[in-house]
PDB file of N, CA and C in Angstrom:
ATOM      1  N   UNK A   1     107.068   8.368 -66.214  1.00  0.00           N
ATOM      2  CA  UNK A   1     105.637   8.072 -65.710  1.00  0.00           C
ATOM      3  C   UNK A   1     105.167   7.605 -65.954  1.00  0.00           C
ATOM      4  N   UNK A   2     104.152   7.579 -66.304  1.00  0.00           N
ATOM      5  CA  UNK A   2     102.619   7.636 -67.002  1.00  0.00           C
ATOM      6  C   UNK A   2     101.713   8.355 -65.541  1.00  0.00           C
ATOM      7  N   UNK A   3     100.932   9.240 -66.113  1.00  0.00           N
ATOM      8  CA  UNK A   3      99.991  10.020 -65.262  1.00  0.00           C
ATOM      9  C   UNK A   3      98.222   9.187 -65.796  1.00  0.00           C
ATOM     10  N   UNK A   4      97.596   9.519 -64.459  1.00  0.00           N
ATOM     11  CA  UNK A   4      96.037   9.037 -64.808  1.00  0.00           C
ATOM     12  C   UNK A   4      95.518   9.636 -65.818  1.00  0.00           C
ATOM     13  N   UNK A   5      95.695  11.237 -66.020  1.00  0.00           N
ATOM     14  CA  UNK A   5      95.132  11.879 -67.030  1.00  0.00           C
ATOM     15  C   UNK A   5      95.673  11.311 -68.267  1.00  0.00           C
ATOM     16  N   UNK A   6      96.367  10.224 -69.003  1.00  0.00           N
ATOM     17  CA  UNK A   6      97.279   9.927 -70.102  1.00  0.00           C
ATOM     18  C   UNK A   6      96.542   8.810 -70.639  1.00  0.00           C
ATOM     19  N   UNK A   7      96.287   7.665 -69.642  1.00  0.00           N
ATOM     20  CA  UNK A   7      95.344   6.996 -70.044  1.00  0.00           C
ATOM     21  C   UNK A   7      93.672   7.506 -71.216  1.00  0.00           C
ATOM     22  N   UNK A   8      94.113   6.730 -71.970  1.00  0.00           N
ATOM     23  CA  UNK A   8      92.914   6.655 -72.937  1.00  0.00           C
ATOM     24  C   UNK A   8      92.270   5.525 -72.851  1.00  0.00           C
ATOM     25  N   UNK A   9      92.534   4.444 -73.512  1.00  0.00           N
ATOM     26  CA  UNK A   9      91.805   2.859 -73.164  1.00  0.00           C
ATOM     27  C   UNK A   9      91.813   2.572 -71.786  1.00  0.00           C
ATOM     28  N   UNK A  10      90.252   2.200 -71.418  1.00  0.00           N
ATOM     29  CA  UNK A  10      90.763   1.122 -70.207  1.00  0.00           C
ATOM     30  C   UNK A  10      90.110   0.021 -69.876  1.00  0.00           C
ATOM     31  N   UNK A  11      89.659  -0.232 -71.526  1.00  0.00           N
ATOM     32  CA  UNK A  11      89.285  -1.975 -71.750  1.00  0.00           C
ATOM     33  C   UNK A  11      89.973  -3.155 -71.121  1.00  0.00           C
ATOM     34  N   UNK A  12      91.434  -2.393 -71.407  1.00  0.00           N
ATOM     35  CA  UNK A  12      92.837  -3.557 -71.570  1.00  0.00           C
ATOM     36  C   UNK A  12      93.007  -3.484 -69.616  1.00  0.00           C
ATOM     37  N   UNK A  13      92.687  -3.107 -68.917  1.00  0.00           N
ATOM     38  CA  UNK A  13      93.420  -2.552 -67.626  1.00  0.00           C
ATOM     39  C   UNK A  13      92.363  -3.810 -66.606  1.00  0.00           C
ATOM     40  N   UNK A  14      92.519  -3.980 -65.445  1.00  0.00           N
ATOM     41  CA  UNK A  14      92.057  -4.996 -64.451  1.00  0.00           C
ATOM     42  C   UNK A  14      91.108  -4.152 -64.251  1.00  0.00           C
ATOM     43  N   UNK A  15      90.048  -4.988 -63.468  1.00  0.00           N
ATOM     44  CA  UNK A  15      88.881  -4.236 -63.055  1.00  0.00           C
ATOM     45  C   UNK A  15      88.387  -4.532 -62.135  1.00  0.00           C
ATOM     46  N   UNK A  16      87.216  -4.531 -60.967  1.00  0.00           N
ATOM     47  CA  UNK A  16      86.815  -4.939 -60.087  1.00  0.00           C
ATOM     48  C   UNK A  16      85.535  -4.414 -59.931  1.00  0.00           C
ATOM     49  N   UNK A  17      84.346  -5.344 -60.589  1.00  0.00           N
ATOM     50  CA  UNK A  17      82.525  -4.898 -60.474  1.00  0.00           C
ATOM     51  C   UNK A  17      82.367  -5.086 -59.027  1.00  0.00           C
ATOM     52  N   UNK A  18      82.067  -3.717 -58.286  1.00  0.00           N
ATOM     53  CA  UNK A  18      81.253  -4.291 -57.401  1.00  0.00           C
ATOM     54  C   UNK A  18      79.425  -3.839 -57.134  1.00  0.00           C
ATOM     55  N   UNK A  19      78.938  -4.402 -58.305  1.00  0.00           N
ATOM     56  CA  UNK A  19      77.447  -4.471 -58.989  1.00  0.00           C
ATOM     57  C   UNK A  19      77.349  -5.432 -58.124  1.00  0.00           C
ATOM     58  N   UNK A  20      76.351  -5.123 -56.896  1.00  0.00           N
ATOM     59  CA  UNK A  20      75.574  -6.101 -56.135  1.00  0.00           C
ATOM     60  C   UNK A  20      76.241  -6.888 -55.019  1.00  0.00           C
ATOM     61  N   UNK A  21      77.716  -5.950 -54.448  1.00  0.00           N
ATOM     62  CA  UNK A  21      78.202  -5.894 -53.132  1.00  0.00           C
ATOM     63  C   UNK A  21      77.752  -4.993 -52.568  1.00  0.00           C
ATOM     64  N   UNK A  22      77.853  -5.000 -51.094  1.00  0.00           N
ATOM     65  CA  UNK A  22      77.408  -4.243 -50.042  1.00  0.00           C
ATOM     66  C   UNK A  22      78.660  -3.630 -49.862  1.00  0.00           C
ATOM     67  N   UNK A  23      78.447  -2.657 -48.582  1.00  0.00           N
ATOM     68  CA  UNK A  23      79.249  -1.820 -48.003  1.00  0.00           C
ATOM     69  C   UNK A  23      80.229  -2.352 -47.732  1.00  0.00           C
ATOM     70  N   UNK A  24      80.062  -2.999 -46.986  1.00  0.00           N
ATOM     71  CA  UNK A  24      81.380  -3.725 -45.707  1.00  0.00           C
ATOM     72  C   UNK A  24      82.677  -4.487 -47.115  1.00  0.00           C
ATOM     73  N   UNK A  25      81.891  -5.239 -47.692  1.00  0.00           N
ATOM     74  CA  UNK A  25      82.076  -5.858 -48.858  1.00  0.00           C
ATOM     75  C   UNK A  25      82.832  -5.520 -49.395  1.00  0.00           C
ATOM     76  N   UNK A  26      82.222  -4.093 -49.867  1.00  0.00           N
ATOM     77  CA  UNK A  26      83.030  -3.188 -51.090  1.00  0.00           C
ATOM     78  C   UNK A  26      84.848  -3.015 -50.439  1.00  0.00           C
ATOM     79  N   UNK A  27      84.885  -2.414 -49.121  1.00  0.00           N
ATOM     80  CA  UNK A  27      85.583  -1.806 -49.056  1.00  0.00           C
ATOM     81  C   UNK A  27      86.648  -3.238 -48.942  1.00  0.00           C
ATOM     82  N   UNK A  28      86.598  -4.227 -48.163  1.00  0.00           N
ATOM     83  CA  UNK A  28      87.742  -5.183 -48.722  1.00  0.00           C
ATOM     84  C   UNK A  28      88.303  -5.548 -49.818  1.00  0.00           C
ATOM     85  N   UNK A  29      87.176  -5.999 -50.688  1.00  0.00           N
ATOM     86  CA  UNK A  29      87.417  -6.267 -52.041  1.00  0.00           C
ATOM     87  C   UNK A  29      88.332  -4.870 -52.766  1.00  0.00           C
ATOM     88  N   UNK A  30      88.037  -3.420 -52.713  1.00  0.00           N
ATOM     89  CA  UNK A  30      89.155  -2.834 -53.008  1.00  0.00           C
ATOM     90  C   UNK A  30      90.030  -2.515 -52.409  1.00  0.00           C
ATOM     91  N   UNK A  31      89.912  -3.149 -51.062  1.00  0.00           N
ATOM     92  CA  UNK A  31      91.799  -2.822 -50.966  1.00  0.00           C
ATOM     93  C   UNK A  31      92.758  -3.767 -51.041  1.00  0.00           C
ATOM     94  N   UNK A  32      92.074  -5.310 -51.233  1.00  0.00           N
ATOM     95  CA  UNK A  32      92.930  -6.334 -52.181  1.00  0.00           C
ATOM     96  C   UNK A  32      93.065  -6.355 -53.522  1.00  0.00           C
ATOM     97  N   UNK A  33      91.726  -5.926 -54.032  1.00  0.00           N
ATOM     98  CA  UNK A  33      92.446  -5.881 -55.104  1.00  0.00           C
ATOM     99  C   UNK A  33      93.367  -4.584 -55.713  1.00  0.00           C
ATOM    100  N   UNK A  34      93.862  -3.733 -55.003  1.00  0.00           N
ATOM    101  CA  UNK A  34      95.346  -2.858 -54.911  1.00  0.00           C
ATOM    102  C   UNK A  34      96.283  -3.659 -54.268  1.00  0.00           C
ATOM    103  N   UNK A  35      96.313  -4.261 -53.467  1.00  0.00           N
ATOM    104  CA  UNK A  35      97.280  -5.144 -52.802  1.00  0.00           C
ATOM    105  C   UNK A  35      97.445  -6.329 -53.948  1.00  0.00           C
ATOM    106  N   UNK A  36      96.899  -6.842 -54.556  1.00  0.00           N
ATOM    107  CA  UNK A  36      96.652  -7.849 -55.389  1.00  0.00           C
ATOM    108  C   UNK A  36      97.962  -7.332 -56.529  1.00  0.00           C
ATOM    109  N   UNK A  37      97.202  -5.846 -57.144  1.00  0.00           N
ATOM    110  CA  UNK A  37      96.978  -5.929 -58.302  1.00  0.00           C
ATOM    111  C   UNK A  37      99.124  -4.810 -58.324  1.00  0.00           C
ATOM    112  N   UNK A  38      99.157  -4.128 -56.966  1.00  0.00           N
ATOM    113  CA  UNK A  38     100.886  -3.826 -56.627  1.00  0.00           C
ATOM    114  C   UNK A  38     101.772  -4.834 -56.969  1.00  0.00           C
ATOM    115  N   UNK A  39     101.007  -6.067 -56.580  1.00  0.00           N
ATOM    116  CA  UNK A  39     102.065  -6.976 -56.075  1.00  0.00           C
ATOM    117  C   UNK A  39     102.627  -7.701 -57.571  1.00  0.00           C
ATOM    118  N   UNK A  40     101.265  -7.881 -58.579  1.00  0.00           N
ATOM    119  CA  UNK A  40     101.109  -7.697 -60.147  1.00  0.00           C
ATOM    120  C   UNK A  40     101.618  -6.829 -61.061  1.00  0.00           C
ATOM    121  N   UNK A  41     101.967  -5.596 -60.092  1.00  0.00           N
ATOM    122  CA  UNK A  41     102.782  -4.735 -61.556  1.00  0.00           C
ATOM    123  C   UNK A  41     101.704  -3.863 -61.993  1.00  0.00           C
ATOM    124  N   UNK A  42     100.378  -3.878 -61.413  1.00  0.00           N
ATOM    125  CA  UNK A  42      99.509  -3.417 -62.678  1.00  0.00           C
ATOM    126  C   UNK A  42      99.583  -1.805 -62.245  1.00  0.00           C
ATOM    127  N   UNK A  43     100.163  -0.351 -62.326  1.00  0.00           N
ATOM    128  CA  UNK A  43      99.944   0.282 -62.224  1.00  0.00           C
ATOM    129  C   UNK A  43      98.660   1.113 -62.156  1.00  0.00           C
ATOM    130  N   UNK A  44      97.951   0.653 -63.000  1.00  0.00           N
ATOM    131  CA  UNK A  44      96.576   0.844 -63.249  1.00  0.00           C
ATOM    132  C   UNK A  44      95.150   0.664 -63.340  1.00  0.00           C
ATOM    133  N   UNK A  45      94.188   0.641 -62.522  1.00  0.00           N
ATOM    134  CA  UNK A  45      93.070  -0.433 -62.267  1.00  0.00           C
ATOM    135  C   UNK A  45      91.914   0.078 -62.321  1.00  0.00           C
ATOM    136  N   UNK A  46      91.049  -0.324 -62.998  1.00  0.00           N
ATOM    137  CA  UNK A  46      89.522   0.482 -62.868  1.00  0.00           C
ATOM    138  C   UNK A  46      88.622  -0.161 -61.977  1.00  0.00           C
ATOM    139  N   UNK A  47      88.215   0.365 -61.725  1.00  0.00           N
ATOM    140  CA  UNK A  47      86.176  -0.095 -60.372  1.00  0.00           C
ATOM    141  C   UNK A  47      84.743   0.684 -60.726  1.00  0.00           C
ATOM    142  N   UNK A  48      84.970  -0.708 -61.096  1.00  0.00           N
ATOM    143  CA  UNK A  48      83.244  -0.147 -61.684  1.00  0.00           C
ATOM    144  C   UNK A  48      82.214  -0.581 -60.536  1.00  0.00           C
ATOM    145  N   UNK A  49      81.392   0.464 -60.380  1.00  0.00           N
ATOM    146  CA  UNK A  49      80.789   0.911 -58.991  1.00  0.00           C
ATOM    147  C   UNK A  49      79.054   1.176 -59.401  1.00  0.00           C
ATOM    148  N   UNK A  50      79.103   1.651 -60.464  1.00  0.00           N
ATOM    149  CA  UNK A  50      77.723   1.878 -61.350  1.00  0.00           C
ATOM    150  C   UNK A  50      77.396   3.525 -60.990  1.00  0.00           C
ATOM    151  N   UNK A  51      76.141   3.831 -61.672  1.00  0.00           N
ATOM    152  CA  UNK A  51      76.039   5.285 -60.794  1.00  0.00           C
ATOM    153  C   UNK A  51      74.906   5.110 -59.787  1.00  0.00           C
ATOM    154  N   UNK A  52      73.815   4.235 -59.218  1.00  0.00           N
ATOM    155  CA  UNK A  52      73.000   4.108 -58.627  1.00  0.00           C
ATOM    156  C   UNK A  52      72.747   5.299 -58.010  1.00  0.00           C
ATOM    157  N   UNK A  53      72.646   4.919 -56.614  1.00  0.00           N
ATOM    158  CA  UNK A  53      72.207   6.091 -55.606  1.00  0.00           C
ATOM    159  C   UNK A  53      73.624   6.993 -55.745  1.00  0.00           C
ATOM    160  N   UNK A  54      74.715   6.240 -55.710  1.00  0.00           N
ATOM    161  CA  UNK A  54      75.738   6.673 -55.787  1.00  0.00           C
ATOM    162  C   UNK A  54      76.817   6.372 -54.042  1.00  0.00           C
ATOM    163  N   UNK A  55      76.346   5.111 -53.415  1.00  0.00           N
ATOM    164  CA  UNK A  55      76.542   4.737 -52.137  1.00  0.00           C
ATOM    165  C   UNK A  55      77.874   3.687 -52.739  1.00  0.00           C
ATOM    166  N   UNK A  56      78.023   2.920 -53.213  1.00  0.00           N
ATOM    167  CA  UNK A  56      78.851   2.586 -53.331  1.00  0.00           C
ATOM    168  C   UNK A  56      79.884   3.431 -54.142  1.00  0.00           C
ATOM    169  N   UNK A  57      80.007   4.624 -54.865  1.00  0.00           N
ATOM    170  CA  UNK A  57      81.068   5.515 -55.452  1.00  0.00           C
ATOM    171  C   UNK A  57      81.152   6.341 -54.451  1.00  0.00           C
ATOM    172  N   UNK A  58      80.502   6.538 -53.116  1.00  0.00           N
ATOM    173  CA  UNK A  58      81.274   7.227 -52.290  1.00  0.00           C
ATOM    174  C   UNK A  58      82.425   6.304 -51.346  1.00  0.00           C
ATOM    175  N   UNK A  59      81.661   5.463 -51.365  1.00  0.00           N
ATOM    176  CA  UNK A  59      82.538   4.398 -50.461  1.00  0.00           C
ATOM    177  C   UNK A  59      83.661   3.997 -51.440  1.00  0.00           C
ATOM    178  N   UNK A  60      83.791   3.507 -52.811  1.00  0.00           N
ATOM    179  CA  UNK A  60      85.092   3.281 -52.966  1.00  0.00           C
ATOM    180  C   UNK A  60      85.935   4.668 -53.520  1.00  0.00           C
ATOM    181  N   UNK A  61      85.729   5.987 -53.649  1.00  0.00           N
ATOM    182  CA  UNK A  61      86.170   7.464 -53.099  1.00  0.00           C
ATOM    183  C   UNK A  61      86.876   7.104 -51.914  1.00  0.00           C
ATOM    184  N   UNK A  62      86.248   7.460 -51.317  1.00  0.00           N
ATOM    185  CA  UNK A  62      86.876   6.996 -49.585  1.00  0.00           C
ATOM    186  C   UNK A  62      87.585   5.789 -48.992  1.00  0.00           C
ATOM    187  N   UNK A  63      87.775   4.328 -49.955  1.00  0.00           N
ATOM    188  CA  UNK A  63      88.619   3.308 -49.473  1.00  0.00           C
ATOM    189  C   UNK A  63      90.116   3.842 -50.240  1.00  0.00           C
ATOM    190  N   UNK A  64      89.547   4.874 -51.969  1.00  0.00           N
ATOM    191  CA  UNK A  64      91.245   4.837 -52.319  1.00  0.00           C
ATOM    192  C   UNK A  64      92.072   6.051 -51.929  1.00  0.00           C
ATOM    193  N   UNK A  65      90.950   7.069 -51.066  1.00  0.00           N
ATOM    194  CA  UNK A  65      91.984   8.197 -50.274  1.00  0.00           C
ATOM    195  C   UNK A  65      92.149   7.658 -49.331  1.00  0.00           C
ATOM    196  N   UNK A  66      91.679   6.546 -48.386  1.00  0.00           N
ATOM    197  CA  UNK A  66      92.580   6.128 -46.920  1.00  0.00           C
ATOM    198  C   UNK A  66      94.009   5.059 -47.825  1.00  0.00           C
ATOM    199  N   UNK A  67      94.062   4.818 -48.987  1.00  0.00           N
ATOM    200  CA  UNK A  67      94.764   3.845 -49.565  1.00  0.00           C
ATOM    201  C   UNK A  67      96.570   4.228 -49.612  1.00  0.00           C
ATOM    202  N   UNK A  68      97.408   3.940 -48.544  1.00  0.00           N
ATOM    203  CA  UNK A  68      98.140   4.556 -48.933  1.00  0.00           C
ATOM    204  C   UNK A  68      98.710   4.131 -50.043  1.00  0.00           C
ATOM    205  N   UNK A  69      98.763   3.113 -51.118  1.00  0.00           N
ATOM    206  CA  UNK A  69      99.378   2.690 -52.714  1.00  0.00           C
ATOM    207  C   UNK A  69      98.705   3.408 -53.046  1.00  0.00           C
ATOM    208  N   UNK A  70      97.613   4.127 -53.278  1.00  0.00           N
ATOM    209  CA  UNK A  70      97.038   4.736 -54.420  1.00  0.00           C
ATOM    210  C   UNK A  70      97.836   5.979 -54.371  1.00  0.00           C
ATOM    211  N   UNK A  71      98.263   6.390 -55.102  1.00  0.00           N
ATOM    212  CA  UNK A  71      98.622   7.971 -56.239  1.00  0.00           C
ATOM    213  C   UNK A  71      97.767   8.534 -56.561  1.00  0.00           C
ATOM    214  N   UNK A  72      96.443   8.558 -57.412  1.00  0.00           N
ATOM    215  CA  UNK A  72      95.707   9.139 -57.755  1.00  0.00           C
ATOM    216  C   UNK A  72      94.320   8.603 -57.675  1.00  0.00           C
ATOM    217  N   UNK A  73      93.406   8.888 -58.114  1.00  0.00           N
ATOM    218  CA  UNK A  73      92.502   7.987 -58.531  1.00  0.00           C
ATOM    219  C   UNK A  73      91.278   9.651 -59.435  1.00  0.00           C
ATOM    220  N   UNK A  74      90.588   9.225 -60.321  1.00  0.00           N
ATOM    221  CA  UNK A  74      89.345   9.864 -60.919  1.00  0.00           C
ATOM    222  C   UNK A  74      88.160   8.706 -61.180  1.00  0.00           C
ATOM    223  N   UNK A  75      86.628   9.501 -61.445  1.00  0.00           N
ATOM    224  CA  UNK A  75      85.960   8.835 -62.130  1.00  0.00           C
ATOM    225  C   UNK A  75      86.171   9.727 -63.453  1.00  0.00           C
ATOM    226  N   UNK A  76      86.603   7.918 -64.132  1.00  0.00           N
ATOM    227  CA  UNK A  76      86.177   8.018 -65.542  1.00  0.00           C
ATOM    228  C   UNK A  76      85.518   8.683 -66.686  1.00  0.00           C
ATOM    229  N   UNK A  77      85.971   9.885 -67.720  1.00  0.00           N
ATOM    230  CA  UNK A  77      84.924  10.689 -67.420  1.00  0.00           C
ATOM    231  C   UNK A  77      83.527  10.116 -69.037  1.00  0.00           C
ATOM    232  N   UNK A  78      84.323   9.230 -69.432  1.00  0.00           N
ATOM    233  CA  UNK A  78      83.783   8.921 -70.475  1.00  0.00           C
ATOM    234  C   UNK A  78      82.582   7.751 -70.052  1.00  0.00           C
ATOM    235  N   UNK A  79      82.380   6.927 -68.486  1.00  0.00           N
ATOM    236  CA  UNK A  79      81.756   6.506 -68.217  1.00  0.00           C
ATOM    237  C   UNK A  79      81.124   6.953 -66.286  1.00  0.00           C
ATOM    238  N   UNK A  80      81.545   7.632 -66.274  1.00  0.00           N
ATOM    239  CA  UNK A  80      80.316   8.030 -64.209  1.00  0.00           C
ATOM    240  C   UNK A  80      80.570   6.953 -63.529  1.00  0.00           C
ATOM    241  N   UNK A  81      79.997   6.078 -63.821  1.00  0.00           N
ATOM    242  CA  UNK A  81      79.934   4.901 -63.277  1.00  0.00           C
ATOM    243  C   UNK A  81      81.202   3.910 -62.610  1.00  0.00           C
ATOM    244  N   UNK A  82      82.737   4.598 -63.370  1.00  0.00           N
ATOM    245  CA  UNK A  82      83.876   3.848 -62.999  1.00  0.00           C
ATOM    246  C   UNK A  82      84.672   4.094 -62.497  1.00  0.00           C
ATOM    247  N   UNK A  83      85.490   3.790 -61.880  1.00  0.00           N
ATOM    248  CA  UNK A  83      86.713   4.542 -61.193  1.00  0.00           C
ATOM    249  C   UNK A  83      88.107   4.430 -61.527  1.00  0.00           C
ATOM    250  N   UNK A  84      88.653   5.161 -62.118  1.00  0.00           N
ATOM    251  CA  UNK A  84      90.607   4.651 -62.440  1.00  0.00           C
ATOM    252  C   UNK A  84      91.397   5.468 -61.571  1.00  0.00           C
ATOM    253  N   UNK A  85      92.378   4.268 -60.690  1.00  0.00           N
ATOM    254  CA  UNK A  85      92.873   4.551 -60.234  1.00  0.00           C
ATOM    255  C   UNK A  85      94.601   4.143 -60.263  1.00  0.00           C
ATOM    256  N   UNK A  86      95.810   4.439 -59.943  1.00  0.00           N
ATOM    257  CA  UNK A  86      96.568   5.002 -60.467  1.00  0.00           C
ATOM    258  C   UNK A  86      97.219   4.149 -58.975  1.00  0.00           C
ATOM    259  N   UNK A  87      98.664   3.437 -59.176  1.00  0.00           N
ATOM    260  CA  UNK A  87      99.253   2.628 -57.715  1.00  0.00           C
ATOM    261  C   UNK A  87      99.990   2.298 -57.599  1.00  0.00           C
ATOM    262  N   UNK A  88     100.630   2.577 -56.463  1.00  0.00           N
ATOM    263  CA  UNK A  88     102.782   3.299 -56.740  1.00  0.00           C
ATOM    264  C   UNK A  88     102.477   1.333 -56.446  1.00  0.00           C
ATOM    265  N   UNK A  89     103.534   0.780 -57.432  1.00  0.00           N
ATOM    266  CA  UNK A  89     104.198   0.220 -57.416  1.00  0.00           C
ATOM    267  C   UNK A  89     104.641  -0.610 -56.431  1.00  0.00           C
ATOM    268  N   UNK A  90     105.206  -2.315 -56.572  1.00  0.00           N
ATOM    269  CA  UNK A  90     105.838  -2.606 -54.952  1.00  0.00           C
ATOM    270  C   UNK A  90     107.434  -2.999 -55.928  1.00  0.00           C
ATOM    271  N   UNK A  91     108.304  -2.218 -55.055  1.00  0.00           N
ATOM    272  CA  UNK A  91     109.568  -2.076 -55.571  1.00  0.00           C
ATOM    273  C   UNK A  91     110.601  -3.811 -54.989  1.00  0.00           C
ATOM    274  N   UNK A  92     111.564  -3.804 -55.842  1.00  0.00           N
ATOM    275  CA  UNK A  92     112.089  -5.373 -55.406  1.00  0.00           C
ATOM    276  C   UNK A  92     112.016  -5.361 -54.183  1.00  0.00           C
ATOM    277  N   UNK A  93     112.918  -4.451 -53.607  1.00  0.00           N
ATOM    278  CA  UNK A  93     113.729  -4.571 -52.033  1.00  0.00           C
ATOM    279  C   UNK A  93     112.472  -4.701 -51.504  1.00  0.00           C
ATOM    280  N   UNK A  94     110.702  -4.150 -51.272  1.00  0.00           N
ATOM    281  CA  UNK A  94     109.427  -4.252 -50.208  1.00  0.00           C
ATOM    282  C   UNK A  94     109.415  -5.504 -50.371  1.00  0.00           C
ATOM    283  N   UNK A  95     109.619  -6.774 -51.241  1.00  0.00           N
ATOM    284  CA  UNK A  95     109.350  -7.980 -51.047  1.00  0.00           C
ATOM    285  C   UNK A  95     109.759  -8.735 -50.456  1.00  0.00           C
ATOM    286  N   UNK A  96     110.774  -8.710 -50.282  1.00  0.00           N
ATOM    287  CA  UNK A  96     111.718  -9.252 -49.093  1.00  0.00           C
ATOM    288  C   UNK A  96     110.801  -8.785 -47.505  1.00  0.00           C
ATOM    289  N   UNK A  97     110.294  -7.502 -47.152  1.00  0.00           N
ATOM    290  CA  UNK A  97     109.794  -7.736 -45.895  1.00  0.00           C
ATOM    291  C   UNK A  97     109.106  -8.263 -45.198  1.00  0.00           C
TER     292      UNK A  97
END
């Protein structure tokens, strides 16, 4: 199993861009994005929140920390306006529920 620190390139990962989105909508979009990518078996995703005032960065951090499908997440060291997240993948027997 890969770890979040093993990721070198993020350009080919699914990403969600939150620029211009309000706080409440951001939370919903992040949770939906995680759920969607879990179903699609994308283990790693990026969320672009920008630098700005830090509001979207904090919302991203808070939302990811409360999401039961997130294994780990961190600010991307080469772009502090982007967060990389690792998703707990959907197992075959979970689909039947």
